[in-house]
Amino acid sequence: MSSGKNKLPRATLEQKIAALDFYRERRAKDDEVKTSQADIVKHFRDKISISTSSFSEWVKNEASLRELYNRSNGAHRKSKRKLKFKYEEINHEMDLIVQERLKEGELVNEPFLRKHWCRLAQKYGVDNPKRLQSFSHGWLTQFKKRHGIDKQSRERNREVPKLNPSIPPTLGASRIQLQPPEPLQREQPQQDQNRRLQLTQNGEVGGFGLEEYNEEYMNLQNYETLITNQSNFLQQQLNVRVPPQQVSQASPLQQDVIPPILAPRNRLIEQQQQQQQQQQQHQQQQQQQIQRLGEPQESTQQRGSQRDSQPQIQQLQMLMQQLQQQQLQLQDALNSQQTSTLSDGDFELFFTKYGGEFLDYNRDKYPESAKLFEHFLIVFKREREIFNERRLRELITKR
């Protein structure tokens, strides 16, 4: 019983960090004689349960312990168990995303968190199907509390000074300087603010339609001020008139935009047009050559020398025949190009290469389209196999 009472408690995460700080501080000061790990164990032996092997393990994992300490709250720092988050990589990236968005003064709501969670869950290969779709309620509660965006934290910071609405909202609340308000721009921003609030309460922000969460995030710190700033900024942009010349120049550019999936077909058309132009140029050159041969013939006829004109006449007839043959070949090529279509293999390659790659890369944007596209390819391959079998039977029966 006496040994059980005198047993020292296990070191908490906070105590481990304190021992590591003391170790680094002593080693930095002692230039002549470096402090050993055994000295640190002797110093803390009467306070916590520590040994040379355990402290050596702390020093080995110092980086991970300090990262865990910085990311955990007060309760976890005093925990005696070895902490390990289930979704450590996802938590780390979510922390960085939310910190950056709060720094810019942007709104952080549940649809925003769910969107990035689903992307990161697919990236790190989460096994649980439910967690691929969304996070748990407990994770959301702890995450909001850790970043100070829960209801209790917002109530403590609800009273904030009114800011100058003329400052753009992208500066963030921490860098905005207080200035006297401008009464001339109060009426129109208030209408825009009421409209923005109505849209948020109706669940249109984020596209998920969750009224119970949107109302909660409406009370985020500095949210009303940021809405007012955004309204004023948009109103200034609407008052700027665009010159008519810029509008007329911008419209043809929009008409020339070609979707990437149509690029192969457009390249085929361009090649056909280039071939046609080359054949037309070659035909014009032959006609010019014929005209040049005809001029000497007329001059010889006027001089009455039929002997010199006979070879030129034969050469002219040969050129005329070649020209007629080339015209026929050109006409056949044009007819074949007009009537040609993609083969079954080209059609399948076109969709699998461009359509498949596009939907694989944008599966999070178009999940239903990706499912329909996969079903379409399966049905197309099955129908093509059936057609090939039927055609093979017909060829066998004809023989």
Short mmCIF file of C-alpha atoms in Angstrom, two decimals:
data_model
loop_
_atom_site.label_atom_id
_atom_site.label_comp_id
_atom_site.label_asym_id
_atom_site.label_seq_id
_atom_site.Cartn_x
_atom_site.Cartn_y
_atom_site.Cartn_z
CA MET A 1 0.00 0.00 0.00
CA SER A 2 2.83 2.36 0.87
CA SER A 3 4.53 1.78 -2.49
CA GLY A 4 1.28 2.50 -4.33
CA LYS A 5 0.81 5.80 -2.49
CA ASN A 6 4.40 6.96 -3.15
CA LYS A 7 4.25 6.14 -6.87
CA LEU A 8 4.64 9.30 -8.95
CA PRO A 9 2.05 10.10 -11.63
CA ARG A 10 2.78 9.67 -15.31
CA ALA A 11 3.95 12.77 -17.16
CA THR A 12 1.37 14.74 -19.06
CA LEU A 13 1.97 16.28 -22.46
CA GLU A 14 2.47 19.66 -20.84
CA GLN A 15 5.05 18.24 -18.39
CA LYS A 16 6.92 16.53 -21.23
CA ILE A 17 7.21 19.84 -23.08
CA ALA A 18 8.40 21.53 -19.88
CA ALA A 19 11.13 18.91 -19.42
CA LEU A 20 12.22 19.32 -23.06
CA ASP A 21 12.32 23.12 -22.71
CA PHE A 22 14.44 22.81 -19.57
CA TYR A 23 16.78 20.41 -21.36
CA ARG A 24 17.24 22.74 -24.35
CA GLU A 25 17.73 25.77 -22.11
CA ARG A 26 20.42 24.09 -20.00
CA ARG A 27 22.30 22.81 -23.05
CA ALA A 28 22.27 26.29 -24.59
CA LYS A 29 23.72 27.89 -21.44
CA ASP A 30 26.36 25.26 -20.56
CA ASP A 31 29.04 25.85 -23.15
CA GLU A 32 31.90 23.99 -21.46
CA VAL A 33 30.06 21.00 -20.01
CA LYS A 34 26.91 19.95 -21.83
CA THR A 35 23.93 18.86 -19.73
CA SER A 36 23.17 15.18 -20.23
CA GLN A 37 19.80 13.51 -20.35
CA ALA A 38 20.59 11.80 -17.03
CA ASP A 39 20.89 15.22 -15.37
CA ILE A 40 17.41 16.14 -16.58
CA VAL A 41 16.02 12.86 -15.25
CA LYS A 42 17.53 13.57 -11.82
CA HIS A 43 16.05 17.07 -11.82
CA PHE A 44 12.47 15.88 -12.52
CA ARG A 45 12.66 12.52 -10.72
CA ASP A 46 10.83 13.80 -7.61
CA LYS A 47 8.07 15.52 -9.61
CA ILE A 48 6.98 13.09 -12.32
CA SER A 49 7.49 9.48 -13.29
CA ILE A 50 10.53 9.72 -15.59
CA SER A 51 13.45 7.48 -16.55
CA THR A 52 16.42 7.76 -18.86
CA SER A 53 14.80 5.58 -21.52
CA SER A 54 11.48 7.46 -21.41
CA PHE A 55 13.17 10.88 -21.63
CA SER A 56 15.31 9.64 -24.51
CA GLU A 57 12.09 8.69 -26.29
CA TRP A 58 10.72 12.20 -25.68
CA VAL A 59 13.84 13.78 -27.19
CA LYS A 60 13.59 11.45 -30.19
CA ASN A 61 9.93 12.42 -30.81
CA GLU A 62 10.31 16.08 -29.78
CA ALA A 63 9.04 17.50 -33.06
CA SER A 64 5.82 15.45 -33.03
CA LEU A 65 5.23 16.20 -29.32
CA ARG A 66 5.54 19.94 -29.86
CA GLU A 67 3.26 19.85 -32.89
CA LEU A 68 0.68 17.89 -30.91
CA TYR A 69 0.99 20.37 -28.03
CA ASN A 70 0.43 23.37 -30.33
CA ARG A 71 -2.63 21.81 -31.94
CA SER A 72 -4.30 20.50 -28.76
CA ASN A 73 -6.38 22.43 -26.25
CA GLY A 74 -5.93 22.70 -22.48
CA ALA A 75 -7.63 19.40 -21.64
CA HIS A 76 -5.47 17.38 -24.04
CA ARG A 77 -2.29 19.05 -22.83
CA LYS A 78 -2.92 17.74 -19.31
CA SER A 79 -3.75 14.24 -20.53
CA LYS A 80 -1.43 11.42 -19.41
CA ARG A 81 -2.21 9.17 -22.37
CA LYS A 82 -0.36 9.28 -25.64
CA LEU A 83 -2.62 11.28 -27.92
CA LYS A 84 -3.10 10.43 -31.55
CA PHE A 85 -5.80 11.96 -33.74
CA LYS A 86 -7.66 9.57 -36.00
CA TYR A 87 -7.52 11.87 -39.04
CA GLU A 88 -4.25 13.66 -38.32
CA GLU A 89 -3.39 14.66 -41.91
CA ILE A 90 -6.92 15.88 -42.61
CA ASN A 91 -6.98 17.88 -39.36
CA HIS A 92 -3.69 19.54 -40.20
CA GLU A 93 -4.81 20.69 -43.67
CA MET A 94 -8.23 21.76 -42.40
CA ASP A 95 -6.52 23.88 -39.73
CA LEU A 96 -4.45 25.66 -42.37
CA ILE A 97 -7.48 26.28 -44.62
CA VAL A 98 -9.64 27.73 -41.83
CA GLN A 99 -6.82 29.85 -40.39
CA GLU A 100 -6.18 31.40 -43.80
CA ARG A 101 -9.89 32.07 -44.38
CA LEU A 102 -10.33 33.67 -40.94
CA LYS A 103 -7.24 35.76 -41.55
CA GLU A 104 -8.84 37.14 -44.71
CA GLY A 105 -12.06 37.87 -42.81
CA GLU A 106 -14.16 35.41 -44.82
CA LEU A 107 -17.12 33.40 -43.55
CA VAL A 108 -16.53 29.83 -42.30
CA ASN A 109 -19.70 27.73 -42.25
CA GLU A 110 -20.52 24.03 -42.29
CA PRO A 111 -20.94 23.65 -46.09
CA PHE A 112 -17.48 25.18 -46.54
CA LEU A 113 -15.97 22.73 -44.02
CA ARG A 114 -17.83 19.75 -45.51
CA LYS A 115 -16.62 20.56 -49.03
CA HIS A 116 -12.96 20.56 -48.02
CA TRP A 117 -13.44 17.52 -45.76
CA CYS A 118 -14.81 15.41 -48.64
CA ARG A 119 -11.90 16.44 -50.86
CA LEU A 120 -9.29 15.58 -48.22
CA ALA A 121 -11.03 12.32 -47.25
CA GLN A 122 -10.71 11.10 -50.85
CA LYS A 123 -7.12 12.35 -50.99
CA TYR A 124 -5.99 10.40 -47.90
CA GLY A 125 -8.15 7.32 -48.59
CA VAL A 126 -10.55 7.25 -45.62
CA ASP A 127 -11.99 3.74 -45.23
CA ASN A 128 -15.28 4.60 -43.54
CA PRO A 129 -17.95 5.31 -46.23
CA LYS A 130 -19.85 7.64 -43.90
CA ARG A 131 -16.73 9.74 -43.29
CA LEU A 132 -16.17 10.03 -47.04
CA GLN A 133 -19.43 11.96 -47.27
CA SER A 134 -19.07 14.16 -44.17
CA PHE A 135 -17.42 14.52 -40.77
CA SER A 136 -18.96 13.50 -37.44
CA HIS A 137 -20.82 15.84 -35.11
CA GLY A 138 -18.19 15.38 -32.41
CA TRP A 139 -15.36 16.27 -34.78
CA LEU A 140 -17.22 19.43 -35.86
CA THR A 141 -17.78 20.50 -32.26
CA GLN A 142 -14.13 20.11 -31.29
CA PHE A 143 -12.91 21.75 -34.51
CA LYS A 144 -15.10 24.82 -34.03
CA LYS A 145 -14.06 25.10 -30.39
CA ARG A 146 -10.39 24.84 -31.30
CA HIS A 147 -10.62 27.71 -33.79
CA GLY A 148 -12.94 29.88 -31.68
CA ILE A 149 -15.89 29.78 -34.11
CA ASP A 150 -18.31 27.95 -31.80
CA LYS A 151 -21.34 29.63 -30.27
CA GLN A 152 -19.73 30.36 -26.89
CA SER A 153 -16.68 32.01 -28.45
CA ARG A 154 -18.85 34.16 -30.71
CA GLU A 155 -20.96 35.32 -27.76
CA ARG A 156 -17.83 36.46 -25.92
CA ASN A 157 -16.67 38.45 -28.94
CA ARG A 158 -20.07 39.69 -30.14
CA GLU A 159 -19.56 43.34 -29.14
CA VAL A 160 -17.12 44.76 -31.67
CA PRO A 161 -16.64 48.42 -32.77
CA LYS A 162 -18.23 49.50 -36.02
CA LEU A 163 -15.70 49.76 -38.83
CA ASN A 164 -15.39 52.14 -41.73
CA PRO A 165 -17.57 50.70 -44.54
CA SER A 166 -15.40 52.30 -47.23
CA ILE A 167 -12.53 49.85 -46.57
CA PRO A 168 -12.63 46.74 -48.82
CA PRO A 169 -13.55 43.53 -46.94
CA THR A 170 -10.50 41.62 -48.16
CA LEU A 171 -8.22 43.36 -45.67
CA GLY A 172 -9.48 41.34 -42.71
CA ALA A 173 -10.86 42.59 -39.40
CA SER A 174 -7.47 42.56 -37.63
CA ARG A 175 -5.91 45.11 -40.02
CA ILE A 176 -8.82 47.57 -40.40
CA GLN A 177 -8.33 50.99 -38.79
CA LEU A 178 -11.27 52.73 -37.18
CA GLN A 179 -12.50 55.86 -38.97
CA PRO A 180 -15.64 58.02 -38.70
CA PRO A 181 -18.56 56.56 -40.68
CA GLU A 182 -19.74 58.16 -43.90
CA PRO A 183 -23.51 58.81 -43.67
CA LEU A 184 -23.92 59.25 -47.46
CA GLN A 185 -23.49 55.50 -48.13
CA ARG A 186 -25.74 54.04 -45.46
CA GLU A 187 -29.06 53.53 -47.26
CA GLN A 188 -28.09 51.29 -50.20
CA PRO A 189 -25.64 49.03 -48.25
CA GLN A 190 -28.36 48.34 -45.70
CA GLN A 191 -30.61 46.95 -48.47
CA ASP A 192 -27.82 44.78 -49.80
CA GLN A 193 -27.09 43.58 -46.28
CA ASN A 194 -30.73 42.59 -45.67
CA ARG A 195 -30.79 40.69 -48.96
CA ARG A 196 -27.54 38.87 -48.10
CA LEU A 197 -28.90 37.92 -44.68
CA GLN A 198 -32.12 36.62 -46.23
CA LEU A 199 -30.22 34.46 -48.70
CA THR A 200 -28.08 33.02 -45.91
CA GLN A 201 -31.09 32.16 -43.74
CA ASN A 202 -32.78 30.43 -46.68
CA GLY A 203 -29.82 28.06 -46.98
CA GLU A 204 -28.56 29.32 -50.31
CA VAL A 205 -25.01 29.88 -49.05
CA GLY A 206 -23.03 26.71 -49.71
CA GLY A 207 -25.82 25.05 -51.68
CA PHE A 208 -26.86 22.52 -48.97
CA GLY A 209 -30.02 24.17 -47.58
CA LEU A 210 -29.21 23.63 -43.85
CA GLU A 211 -31.17 26.33 -42.02
CA GLU A 212 -30.15 25.20 -38.54
CA TYR A 213 -26.45 25.72 -39.26
CA ASN A 214 -26.72 28.89 -41.37
CA GLU A 215 -28.46 30.78 -38.58
CA GLU A 216 -25.72 29.76 -36.16
CA TYR A 217 -22.94 30.96 -38.46
CA MET A 218 -24.71 34.27 -39.02
CA ASN A 219 -23.41 35.32 -35.58
CA LEU A 220 -19.74 34.84 -36.50
CA GLN A 221 -17.41 37.56 -35.21
CA ASN A 222 -17.31 40.65 -37.50
CA TYR A 223 -19.75 39.02 -39.94
CA GLU A 224 -22.23 41.89 -40.04
CA THR A 225 -19.42 44.40 -40.52
CA LEU A 226 -17.94 42.37 -43.37
CA ILE A 227 -21.36 42.15 -45.06
CA THR A 228 -21.67 45.94 -44.91
CA ASN A 229 -18.19 46.38 -46.37
CA GLN A 230 -18.93 43.93 -49.16
CA SER A 231 -22.16 45.75 -50.04
CA ASN A 232 -20.39 49.09 -50.30
CA PHE A 233 -17.61 47.59 -52.39
CA LEU A 234 -20.09 46.01 -54.82
CA GLN A 235 -22.05 49.24 -55.05
CA GLN A 236 -18.89 51.11 -56.07
CA GLN A 237 -18.20 48.49 -58.75
CA LEU A 238 -21.77 48.78 -60.11
CA ASN A 239 -21.45 52.56 -60.45
CA VAL A 240 -18.48 52.20 -62.83
CA ARG A 241 -19.64 52.39 -66.45
CA VAL A 242 -17.99 50.25 -69.09
CA PRO A 243 -17.19 52.02 -72.42
CA PRO A 244 -19.18 50.65 -75.40
CA GLN A 245 -15.95 49.95 -77.32
CA GLN A 246 -14.74 47.52 -74.65
CA VAL A 247 -18.01 45.63 -74.71
CA SER A 248 -17.96 45.27 -78.49
CA GLN A 249 -14.38 44.03 -78.40
CA ALA A 250 -15.03 41.51 -75.66
CA SER A 251 -18.02 39.82 -77.29
CA PRO A 252 -16.15 38.25 -80.29
CA LEU A 253 -13.59 36.75 -77.95
CA GLN A 254 -16.30 34.94 -76.08
CA GLN A 255 -17.65 33.50 -79.31
CA ASP A 256 -14.25 32.10 -80.28
CA VAL A 257 -13.87 30.04 -77.12
CA ILE A 258 -13.75 26.32 -78.04
CA PRO A 259 -14.38 23.62 -75.41
CA PRO A 260 -11.37 21.32 -74.90
CA ILE A 261 -13.41 18.21 -75.68
CA LEU A 262 -14.04 19.46 -79.28
CA ALA A 263 -10.34 20.07 -80.01
CA PRO A 264 -9.71 16.77 -81.94
CA ARG A 265 -12.67 17.36 -84.26
CA ASN A 266 -11.55 20.95 -84.90
CA ARG A 267 -8.01 19.78 -85.71
CA LEU A 268 -9.41 17.30 -88.25
CA ILE A 269 -11.43 20.06 -89.94
CA GLU A 270 -8.38 22.34 -90.06
CA GLN A 271 -6.30 19.60 -91.73
CA GLN A 272 -9.00 19.05 -94.35
CA GLN A 273 -9.16 22.76 -95.09
CA GLN A 274 -5.37 22.95 -95.48
CA GLN A 275 -5.41 20.04 -97.94
CA GLN A 276 -8.13 21.73 -99.98
CA GLN A 277 -6.15 24.99 -100.11
CA GLN A 278 -2.99 23.17 -101.22
CA GLN A 279 -4.86 21.37 -104.01
CA GLN A 280 -6.45 24.61 -105.17
CA GLN A 281 -3.04 26.34 -105.26
CA HIS A 282 -1.58 23.45 -107.28
CA GLN A 283 -4.50 23.68 -109.72
CA GLN A 284 -3.98 27.42 -110.20
CA GLN A 285 -0.28 26.87 -110.89
CA GLN A 286 -1.10 24.34 -113.63
CA GLN A 287 -3.60 26.72 -115.24
CA GLN A 288 -1.00 29.47 -115.30
CA GLN A 289 1.48 27.06 -116.92
CA ILE A 290 -1.09 26.18 -119.59
CA GLN A 291 -1.65 29.85 -120.35
CA ARG A 292 2.07 30.41 -120.72
CA LEU A 293 2.29 27.46 -123.17
CA GLY A 294 -0.63 28.81 -125.18
CA GLU A 295 0.99 32.18 -125.87
CA PRO A 296 3.97 30.80 -127.89
CA GLN A 297 1.52 28.68 -129.88
CA GLU A 298 -0.36 31.78 -131.04
CA SER A 299 2.84 33.52 -132.00
CA THR A 300 4.01 30.54 -134.10
CA GLN A 301 0.65 30.31 -135.85
CA GLN A 302 0.91 33.93 -136.80
CA ARG A 303 4.37 33.27 -138.22
CA GLY A 304 3.03 30.19 -140.04
CA SER A 305 5.44 27.68 -138.48
CA GLN A 306 3.23 24.65 -137.67
CA ARG A 307 6.26 22.44 -137.18
CA ASP A 308 7.31 24.22 -133.96
CA SER A 309 3.75 24.35 -132.57
CA GLN A 310 2.97 20.60 -132.72
CA PRO A 311 5.12 19.59 -129.64
CA GLN A 312 3.60 22.41 -127.64
CA ILE A 313 0.07 21.31 -128.58
CA GLN A 314 0.79 17.76 -127.43
CA GLN A 315 2.23 19.02 -124.16
CA LEU A 316 -0.82 21.23 -123.71
CA GLN A 317 -3.17 18.26 -124.23
CA MET A 318 -1.25 16.19 -121.67
CA LEU A 319 -1.49 18.98 -119.12
CA MET A 320 -5.23 19.31 -119.75
CA GLN A 321 -5.70 15.59 -119.11
CA GLN A 322 -3.69 15.76 -115.88
CA LEU A 323 -5.75 18.73 -114.78
CA GLN A 324 -9.02 16.89 -115.41
CA GLN A 325 -7.79 13.85 -113.44
CA GLN A 326 -6.76 16.02 -110.50
CA GLN A 327 -10.12 17.78 -110.54
CA LEU A 328 -11.86 14.41 -110.36
CA GLN A 329 -9.61 13.29 -107.50
CA LEU A 330 -10.27 16.53 -105.63
CA GLN A 331 -14.01 16.13 -106.09
CA ASP A 332 -13.85 12.53 -104.79
CA ALA A 333 -11.83 13.64 -101.76
CA LEU A 334 -14.33 16.37 -100.95
CA ASN A 335 -17.24 13.97 -101.27
CA SER A 336 -15.52 11.40 -99.03
CA GLN A 337 -14.74 14.06 -96.41
CA GLN A 338 -18.34 15.25 -96.35
CA THR A 339 -19.72 11.74 -95.95
CA SER A 340 -17.02 10.36 -93.59
CA THR A 341 -17.90 9.78 -89.92
CA LEU A 342 -16.04 8.55 -86.87
CA SER A 343 -15.61 4.79 -86.55
CA ASP A 344 -16.66 2.83 -83.48
CA GLY A 345 -13.10 2.65 -82.19
CA ASP A 346 -12.48 6.38 -82.74
CA PHE A 347 -15.73 7.21 -80.98
CA GLU A 348 -14.82 5.08 -77.98
CA LEU A 349 -11.27 6.49 -77.85
CA PHE A 350 -12.60 10.03 -78.09
CA PHE A 351 -14.93 9.62 -75.11
CA THR A 352 -12.65 7.53 -72.91
CA LYS A 353 -9.61 9.79 -73.44
CA TYR A 354 -11.15 13.23 -73.16
CA GLY A 355 -14.48 12.65 -71.43
CA GLY A 356 -13.10 10.09 -68.99
CA GLU A 357 -10.07 12.18 -68.03
CA PHE A 358 -12.21 15.29 -67.57
CA LEU A 359 -14.78 13.61 -65.29
CA ASP A 360 -12.11 11.76 -63.30
CA TYR A 361 -10.37 15.05 -62.54
CA ASN A 362 -13.66 16.89 -61.75
CA ARG A 363 -15.53 14.04 -60.05
CA ASP A 364 -16.19 16.19 -56.98
CA LYS A 365 -17.92 18.82 -59.18
CA TYR A 366 -19.95 16.43 -61.35
CA PRO A 367 -20.55 13.21 -59.36
CA GLU A 368 -23.84 12.31 -61.07
CA SER A 369 -22.44 13.03 -64.54
CA ALA A 370 -19.49 10.75 -63.81
CA LYS A 371 -21.84 7.90 -62.84
CA LEU A 372 -23.95 8.37 -66.00
CA PHE A 373 -20.79 8.53 -68.13
CA GLU A 374 -19.49 5.24 -66.71
CA HIS A 375 -22.87 3.60 -67.34
CA PHE A 376 -22.89 5.00 -70.89
CA LEU A 377 -19.48 3.46 -71.67
CA ILE A 378 -20.57 0.07 -70.31
CA VAL A 379 -23.74 0.07 -72.43
CA PHE A 380 -21.84 1.25 -75.54
CA LYS A 381 -19.23 -1.52 -75.24
CA ARG A 382 -21.94 -4.15 -74.75
CA GLU A 383 -23.90 -2.96 -77.80
CA ARG A 384 -20.74 -2.85 -79.92
CA GLU A 385 -19.91 -6.45 -78.97
CA ILE A 386 -23.43 -7.55 -79.90
CA PHE A 387 -23.16 -5.75 -83.25
CA ASN A 388 -19.77 -7.35 -84.02
CA GLU A 389 -21.11 -10.83 -83.20
CA ARG A 390 -24.14 -10.32 -85.44
CA ARG A 391 -21.97 -9.07 -88.27
CA LEU A 392 -19.64 -12.06 -87.89
CA ARG A 393 -22.59 -14.46 -88.12
CA GLU A 394 -23.79 -12.77 -91.31
CA LEU A 395 -20.38 -13.13 -92.92
CA ILE A 396 -20.22 -16.83 -91.99
CA THR A 397 -23.69 -17.55 -93.37
CA LYS A 398 -22.87 -15.78 -96.69
CA ARG A 399 -19.90 -18.09 -97.23
#
